[in-house]
mmCIF file of C-alpha atoms in Angstrom:
data_model
loop_
_atom_site.group_PDB
_atom_site.id
_atom_site.type_symbol
_atom_site.label_atom_id
_atom_site.label_comp_id
_atom_site.label_asym_id
_atom_site.label_seq_id
_atom_site.Cartn_x
_atom_site.Cartn_y
_atom_site.Cartn_z
ATOM 1 C CA MET A 581 73.919 62.985 -58.069
ATOM 2 C CA LYS A 582 74.200 65.990 -55.761
ATOM 3 C CA LYS A 583 77.313 66.261 -53.595
ATOM 4 C CA ASN A 584 76.969 65.629 -49.809
ATOM 5 C CA ARG A 585 73.622 63.886 -50.247
ATOM 6 C CA VAL A 586 72.925 61.355 -47.462
ATOM 7 C CA ILE A 587 71.306 57.981 -48.313
ATOM 8 C CA THR A 588 69.498 56.341 -45.381
ATOM 9 C CA THR A 589 67.767 53.010 -44.748
ATOM 10 C CA GLU A 590 64.494 54.451 -46.055
ATOM 11 C CA ASP A 591 66.186 55.508 -49.313
ATOM 12 C CA ILE A 592 67.531 51.981 -49.761
ATOM 13 C CA LEU A 593 64.072 50.575 -48.991
ATOM 14 C CA LEU A 594 62.578 52.857 -51.656
ATOM 15 C CA LYS A 595 65.018 51.501 -54.256
ATOM 16 C CA LEU A 596 63.962 47.983 -53.293
ATOM 17 C CA CYS A 597 60.257 48.884 -53.587
ATOM 18 C CA GLN A 598 60.881 50.371 -57.037
ATOM 19 C CA SER A 599 62.626 47.171 -58.120
ATOM 20 C CA VAL A 600 59.779 44.989 -56.834
ATOM 21 C CA SER A 601 57.102 47.123 -58.498
ATOM 22 C CA GLY A 602 59.042 47.577 -61.746
ATOM 23 C CA VAL A 603 60.060 43.949 -62.255
ATOM 24 C CA LEU A 604 56.685 42.446 -61.298
ATOM 25 C CA SER A 605 54.770 44.966 -63.414
ATOM 26 C CA ALA A 606 56.955 44.291 -66.451
ATOM 27 C CA ALA A 607 56.938 40.502 -66.003
ATOM 28 C CA THR A 608 53.157 40.256 -65.626
ATOM 29 C CA SER A 609 52.106 43.163 -67.887
ATOM 30 C CA THR A 610 49.930 44.388 -65.007
ATOM 31 C CA GLN A 611 50.190 47.222 -62.498
ATOM 32 C CA VAL A 612 51.862 46.325 -59.187
ATOM 33 C CA THR A 613 51.997 49.266 -56.772
ATOM 34 C CA TYR A 614 53.310 49.933 -53.265
ATOM 35 C CA SER A 615 52.087 52.067 -50.390
ATOM 36 C CA ALA A 616 53.618 55.500 -49.809
ATOM 37 C CA MET A 617 53.686 54.669 -46.086
ATOM 38 C CA VAL A 618 56.282 52.364 -44.525
ATOM 39 C CA GLN A 619 55.840 50.513 -41.236
ATOM 40 C CA LYS A 620 58.568 50.023 -38.638
ATOM 41 C CA ILE A 621 58.575 46.471 -37.292
ATOM 42 C CA ASN A 622 60.669 44.631 -34.714
ATOM 43 C CA LYS A 623 61.261 41.352 -36.552
ATOM 44 C CA THR A 624 60.883 39.945 -40.030
ATOM 45 C CA SER A 625 58.758 36.827 -40.456
ATOM 46 C CA LEU A 626 57.450 34.421 -43.073
ATOM 47 C CA LYS A 627 53.652 34.335 -43.023
ATOM 48 C CA PRO A 628 50.894 32.336 -44.733
ATOM 49 C CA ASP A 629 50.103 31.595 -47.439
ATOM 50 C CA PHE A 630 53.387 31.800 -49.334
ATOM 51 C CA GLY A 631 56.698 33.241 -48.157
ATOM 52 C CA CYS A 632 59.859 34.062 -50.128
ATOM 53 C CA PHE A 633 63.137 35.245 -48.664
ATOM 54 C CA VAL A 634 66.670 36.053 -49.788
ATOM 55 C CA LEU A 635 69.805 37.134 -47.924
ATOM 56 C CA PHE A 636 72.247 39.696 -49.256
ATOM 57 C CA ASP A 637 75.728 40.648 -48.128
ATOM 58 C CA GLY A 638 78.607 42.899 -49.141
ATOM 59 C CA GLY A 639 78.609 46.685 -48.720
ATOM 60 C CA PHE A 640 75.829 46.086 -46.211
ATOM 61 C CA SER A 641 73.979 42.972 -45.057
ATOM 62 C CA GLY A 642 70.296 42.245 -44.833
ATOM 63 C CA LEU A 643 67.285 40.088 -45.484
ATOM 64 C CA VAL A 644 64.380 40.560 -47.897
ATOM 65 C CA VAL A 645 61.097 38.754 -47.234
ATOM 66 C CA ILE A 646 57.946 38.829 -49.367
ATOM 67 C CA ASN A 647 54.759 37.312 -47.955
ATOM 68 C CA PHE A 648 51.995 36.521 -50.464
ATOM 69 C CA THR A 649 48.402 35.597 -49.841
ATOM 70 C CA SER A 650 47.287 32.615 -51.939
ATOM 71 C CA LYS A 651 45.271 34.941 -54.224
ATOM 72 C CA ALA A 652 48.187 37.329 -54.779
ATOM 73 C CA ALA A 653 50.590 34.435 -55.473
ATOM 74 C CA LEU A 654 48.230 32.842 -58.000
ATOM 75 C CA GLU A 655 47.455 36.164 -59.702
ATOM 76 C CA LEU A 656 51.141 37.018 -60.219
ATOM 77 C CA TYR A 657 51.925 33.472 -61.345
ATOM 78 C CA SER A 658 48.989 33.363 -63.789
ATOM 79 C CA SER A 659 49.680 36.837 -65.216
ATOM 80 C CA TYR A 660 53.351 36.006 -65.723
ATOM 81 C CA MET A 661 52.674 32.678 -67.444
ATOM 82 C CA LYS A 662 49.968 34.141 -69.702
ATOM 83 C CA ASN A 663 52.335 36.973 -70.586
ATOM 84 C CA MET A 664 54.836 34.271 -71.613
ATOM 85 C CA GLY A 665 52.216 32.656 -73.874
ATOM 86 C CA MET A 666 50.946 29.842 -71.623
ATOM 87 C CA PRO A 667 47.267 28.886 -72.276
ATOM 88 C CA GLU A 668 45.013 29.566 -69.298
ATOM 89 C CA ASP A 669 43.733 25.968 -69.174
ATOM 90 C CA GLU A 670 47.298 24.729 -68.527
ATOM 91 C CA LEU A 671 47.917 26.949 -65.491
ATOM 92 C CA ALA A 672 48.161 25.640 -61.933
ATOM 93 C CA VAL A 673 45.107 26.354 -59.770
ATOM 94 C CA LEU A 674 46.655 25.891 -56.297
ATOM 95 C CA HIS A 675 49.253 28.175 -54.735
ATOM 96 C CA THR A 676 50.930 25.077 -53.277
ATOM 97 C CA SER A 677 51.801 23.789 -56.775
ATOM 98 C CA ASP A 678 55.506 23.524 -57.570
ATOM 99 C CA GLU A 679 54.994 25.665 -60.685
ATOM 100 C CA VAL A 680 53.823 28.610 -58.576
ATOM 101 C CA GLY A 681 56.856 28.373 -56.295
ATOM 102 C CA ASP A 682 59.220 28.133 -59.259
ATOM 103 C CA VAL A 683 57.758 31.233 -60.921
ATOM 104 C CA LEU A 684 57.720 33.326 -57.742
ATOM 105 C CA GLY A 685 61.286 32.258 -57.016
ATOM 106 C CA GLU A 686 62.382 33.330 -60.497
ATOM 107 C CA LEU A 687 60.575 36.674 -60.145
ATOM 108 C CA MET A 688 62.179 37.286 -56.756
ATOM 109 C CA ASN A 689 65.575 36.470 -58.229
ATOM 110 C CA GLN A 690 64.968 39.048 -60.964
ATOM 111 C CA LEU A 691 63.768 41.814 -58.649
ATOM 112 C CA VAL A 692 66.601 41.367 -56.143
ATOM 113 C CA GLY A 693 69.025 41.354 -59.094
ATOM 114 C CA ASP A 694 67.532 44.635 -60.270
ATOM 115 C CA PHE A 695 67.895 46.008 -56.724
ATOM 116 C CA THR A 696 71.571 45.001 -56.429
ATOM 117 C CA ASN A 697 72.226 46.641 -59.806
ATOM 118 C CA LYS A 698 70.659 49.898 -58.527
ATOM 119 C CA ILE A 699 72.831 49.740 -55.412
ATOM 120 C CA ARG A 700 75.964 49.175 -57.490
ATOM 121 C CA LYS A 701 75.297 52.166 -59.739
ATOM 122 C CA GLU A 702 73.694 54.652 -57.360
ATOM 123 C CA LEU A 703 75.580 53.918 -54.120
ATOM 124 C CA GLN A 704 78.796 52.685 -55.749
ATOM 125 C CA THR A 705 79.004 49.601 -53.552
ATOM 126 C CA ASN A 706 78.377 45.930 -54.236
ATOM 127 C CA ILE A 707 76.026 43.495 -52.544
ATOM 128 C CA THR A 708 75.570 39.842 -53.425
ATOM 129 C CA GLN A 709 72.499 37.662 -52.944
ATOM 130 C CA ASN A 710 71.917 33.995 -52.280
ATOM 131 C CA GLN A 711 69.365 31.871 -54.127
ATOM 132 C CA PRO A 712 65.812 32.880 -53.085
ATOM 133 C CA LYS A 713 63.909 30.338 -50.970
ATOM 134 C CA MET A 714 60.148 29.785 -51.170
ATOM 135 C CA LEU A 715 57.851 28.137 -48.637
ATOM 136 C CA SER A 716 54.140 27.355 -48.660
ATOM 137 C CA LEU A 717 53.012 28.075 -45.092
ATOM 138 C CA ASN A 718 50.044 27.681 -42.813
ATOM 139 C CA LYS A 719 51.794 29.166 -39.756
ATOM 140 C CA GLN A 720 53.977 32.220 -39.139
ATOM 141 C CA VAL A 721 57.741 31.622 -39.029
ATOM 142 C CA LEU A 722 60.138 34.184 -37.528
ATOM 143 C CA LEU A 723 63.345 34.895 -39.461
ATOM 144 C CA SER A 724 66.510 36.711 -38.406
ATOM 145 C CA VAL A 725 69.497 37.796 -40.480
ATOM 146 C CA ASP A 726 72.333 35.268 -40.271
ATOM 147 C CA THR A 727 75.006 37.906 -39.704
ATOM 148 C CA ASN A 728 76.138 40.342 -37.025
ATOM 149 C CA LEU A 729 74.073 43.534 -37.159
ATOM 150 C CA ASP A 730 75.104 46.276 -34.764
ATOM 151 C CA ARG A 731 71.893 48.313 -35.098
ATOM 152 C CA PRO A 732 69.298 46.164 -36.901
ATOM 153 C CA GLN A 733 66.310 47.872 -38.479
ATOM 154 C CA ALA A 734 63.220 46.272 -39.993
ATOM 155 C CA ARG A 735 60.568 47.756 -42.271
ATOM 156 C CA ARG A 736 57.352 46.509 -43.898
ATOM 157 C CA VAL A 737 55.696 47.874 -47.046
ATOM 158 C CA THR A 738 52.284 46.919 -48.453
ATOM 159 C CA PHE A 739 51.969 46.071 -52.151
ATOM 160 C CA SER A 740 48.818 45.717 -54.271
ATOM 161 C CA THR A 741 48.278 43.749 -57.474
ATOM 162 C CA ALA A 742 46.089 44.807 -60.397
ATOM 163 C CA LYS A 743 43.174 42.869 -58.838
ATOM 164 C CA ASN A 744 43.785 44.495 -55.431
ATOM 165 C CA ASN A 745 45.290 41.394 -53.851
ATOM 166 C CA ILE A 746 47.750 42.312 -51.120
ATOM 167 C CA PHE A 747 51.257 41.123 -50.374
ATOM 168 C CA TYR A 748 53.933 42.453 -48.029
ATOM 169 C CA LEU A 749 57.614 43.227 -48.415
ATOM 170 C CA GLU A 750 59.814 43.149 -45.317
ATOM 171 C CA LEU A 751 63.409 44.374 -45.190
ATOM 172 C CA ALA A 752 65.848 43.859 -42.308
ATOM 173 C CA MET A 753 69.283 45.463 -42.437
ATOM 174 C CA ASP A 754 71.827 47.285 -40.305
ATOM 175 C CA LYS A 755 71.168 50.976 -39.783
ATOM 176 C CA THR A 756 73.459 52.697 -42.246
ATOM 177 C CA GLU A 757 74.055 55.936 -44.093
ATOM 178 C CA PHE A 758 75.871 56.581 -47.369
ATOM 179 C CA ILE A 759 77.310 60.094 -47.623
ATOM 180 C CA GLN A 760 78.324 61.312 -51.060
ATOM 181 C CA LEU A 761 81.764 62.941 -51.105
ATOM 182 C CA GLU A 762 82.033 63.784 -54.793
ATOM 183 C CA GLU A 763 79.619 64.248 -57.664
ATOM 184 C CA PHE A 764 79.300 61.432 -60.186
ATOM 185 C CA GLU A 765 77.071 60.431 -63.054
ATOM 186 C CA ILE A 766 74.839 57.368 -62.879
ATOM 187 C CA SER A 767 75.188 55.345 -66.062
ATOM 188 C CA GLU A 768 72.009 54.390 -67.883
ATOM 189 C CA ASP A 769 71.220 50.737 -68.453
ATOM 190 C CA GLU A 770 71.682 49.748 -72.064
ATOM 191 C CA SER A 771 68.669 47.900 -73.442
ATOM 192 C CA PRO A 772 69.162 44.286 -74.645
ATOM 193 C CA ASP A 773 67.847 45.264 -78.096
ATOM 194 C CA SER A 774 70.512 47.944 -78.583
ATOM 195 C CA ILE A 775 73.243 45.564 -77.375
ATOM 196 C CA LEU A 776 72.128 42.900 -79.882
ATOM 197 C CA GLU A 777 71.920 45.460 -82.695
ATOM 198 C CA SER A 778 75.467 46.678 -81.980
ATOM 199 C CA ALA A 779 76.704 43.077 -81.961
ATOM 200 C CA ARG A 780 75.037 42.392 -85.312
ATOM 201 C CA LYS A 781 76.678 45.469 -86.858
ATOM 202 C CA GLU A 782 80.114 44.450 -85.552
ATOM 203 C CA LEU A 783 79.726 40.928 -86.962
ATOM 204 C CA ALA A 784 78.517 42.245 -90.320
ATOM 205 C CA GLY A 785 81.554 44.521 -90.681
ATOM 206 C CA PRO A 786 81.705 47.728 -92.747
ATOM 207 C CA ALA A 787 79.219 48.126 -95.576
ATOM 208 C CA PRO A 788 80.717 47.238 -98.983
ATOM 209 C CA GLU A 789 81.565 50.162 -101.215
ATOM 210 C CA SER A 790 79.220 50.631 -104.136
ATOM 211 C CA GLU A 791 80.502 49.571 -107.546
ATOM 212 C CA PRO A 792 81.233 52.451 -109.969
ATOM 213 C CA ASP A 793 78.588 53.031 -112.580
ATOM 214 C CA ASP A 794 79.553 51.298 -115.866
ATOM 215 C CA ASP A 795 78.221 54.095 -118.102
ATOM 216 C CA ALA A 796 80.154 56.741 -116.163
ATOM 217 C CA SER A 797 83.331 54.644 -116.464
ATOM 218 C CA ASN A 798 82.875 54.271 -120.230
ATOM 219 C CA ASP A 799 82.333 58.030 -120.667
ATOM 220 C CA LEU A 800 85.559 58.731 -118.782
ATOM 221 C CA LEU A 801 87.476 56.271 -120.968
ATOM 222 C CA ASP A 802 86.051 57.923 -124.142
ATOM 223 C CA GLU A 803 87.156 61.349 -122.960
ATOM 224 C CA LEU A 804 90.680 60.041 -122.384
ATOM 225 C CA GLY A 805 90.683 58.453 -125.851
ATOM 226 C CA ILE A 806 91.131 54.947 -124.490
#
């Protein structure tokens, strides 16, 4: 990373958007995209039909909210479950079903985990998250960050599913900047497959040496007159 680079709130928001898009796309085997435009808002809020939120704290504090329409929630839930091998006739058909909330909560846990990992590696600071909360809503609910923010900022980004269903990501955090003082390398994530393969090789130990060829041994003994 280039020395003296400045990371702002918008840069942190972009990392979060990349985590949301990347994790949801991989989990559902569909294309989940986000808008190149970000909207400044005054307050974060949970909105119908389905709202998820999670607080994070550490190097900086904030709140992540994702508001799904019923169609977007069901599409992501269905795509994820079918990708996991669930037959379509066994899927829930209402966004208010417990199964839908459980899946969206697990997906949000994964994407925020991916985001905190990016922050740890790229900004060299740690943030921790609480357990995501999910609510099926028919009215808007205002949320504020349960911490002291000197200069709170809030942003909203629009996301689209493969079937063009819309959902919204909202981020509230203190206005902050990270200024790089020295150059450093960002370590690449090691894939689970390569980790398992390395573990298998360590457990197997070194390959056994091949036995000497019997004919070659006999020829050597003949030459020595033994």
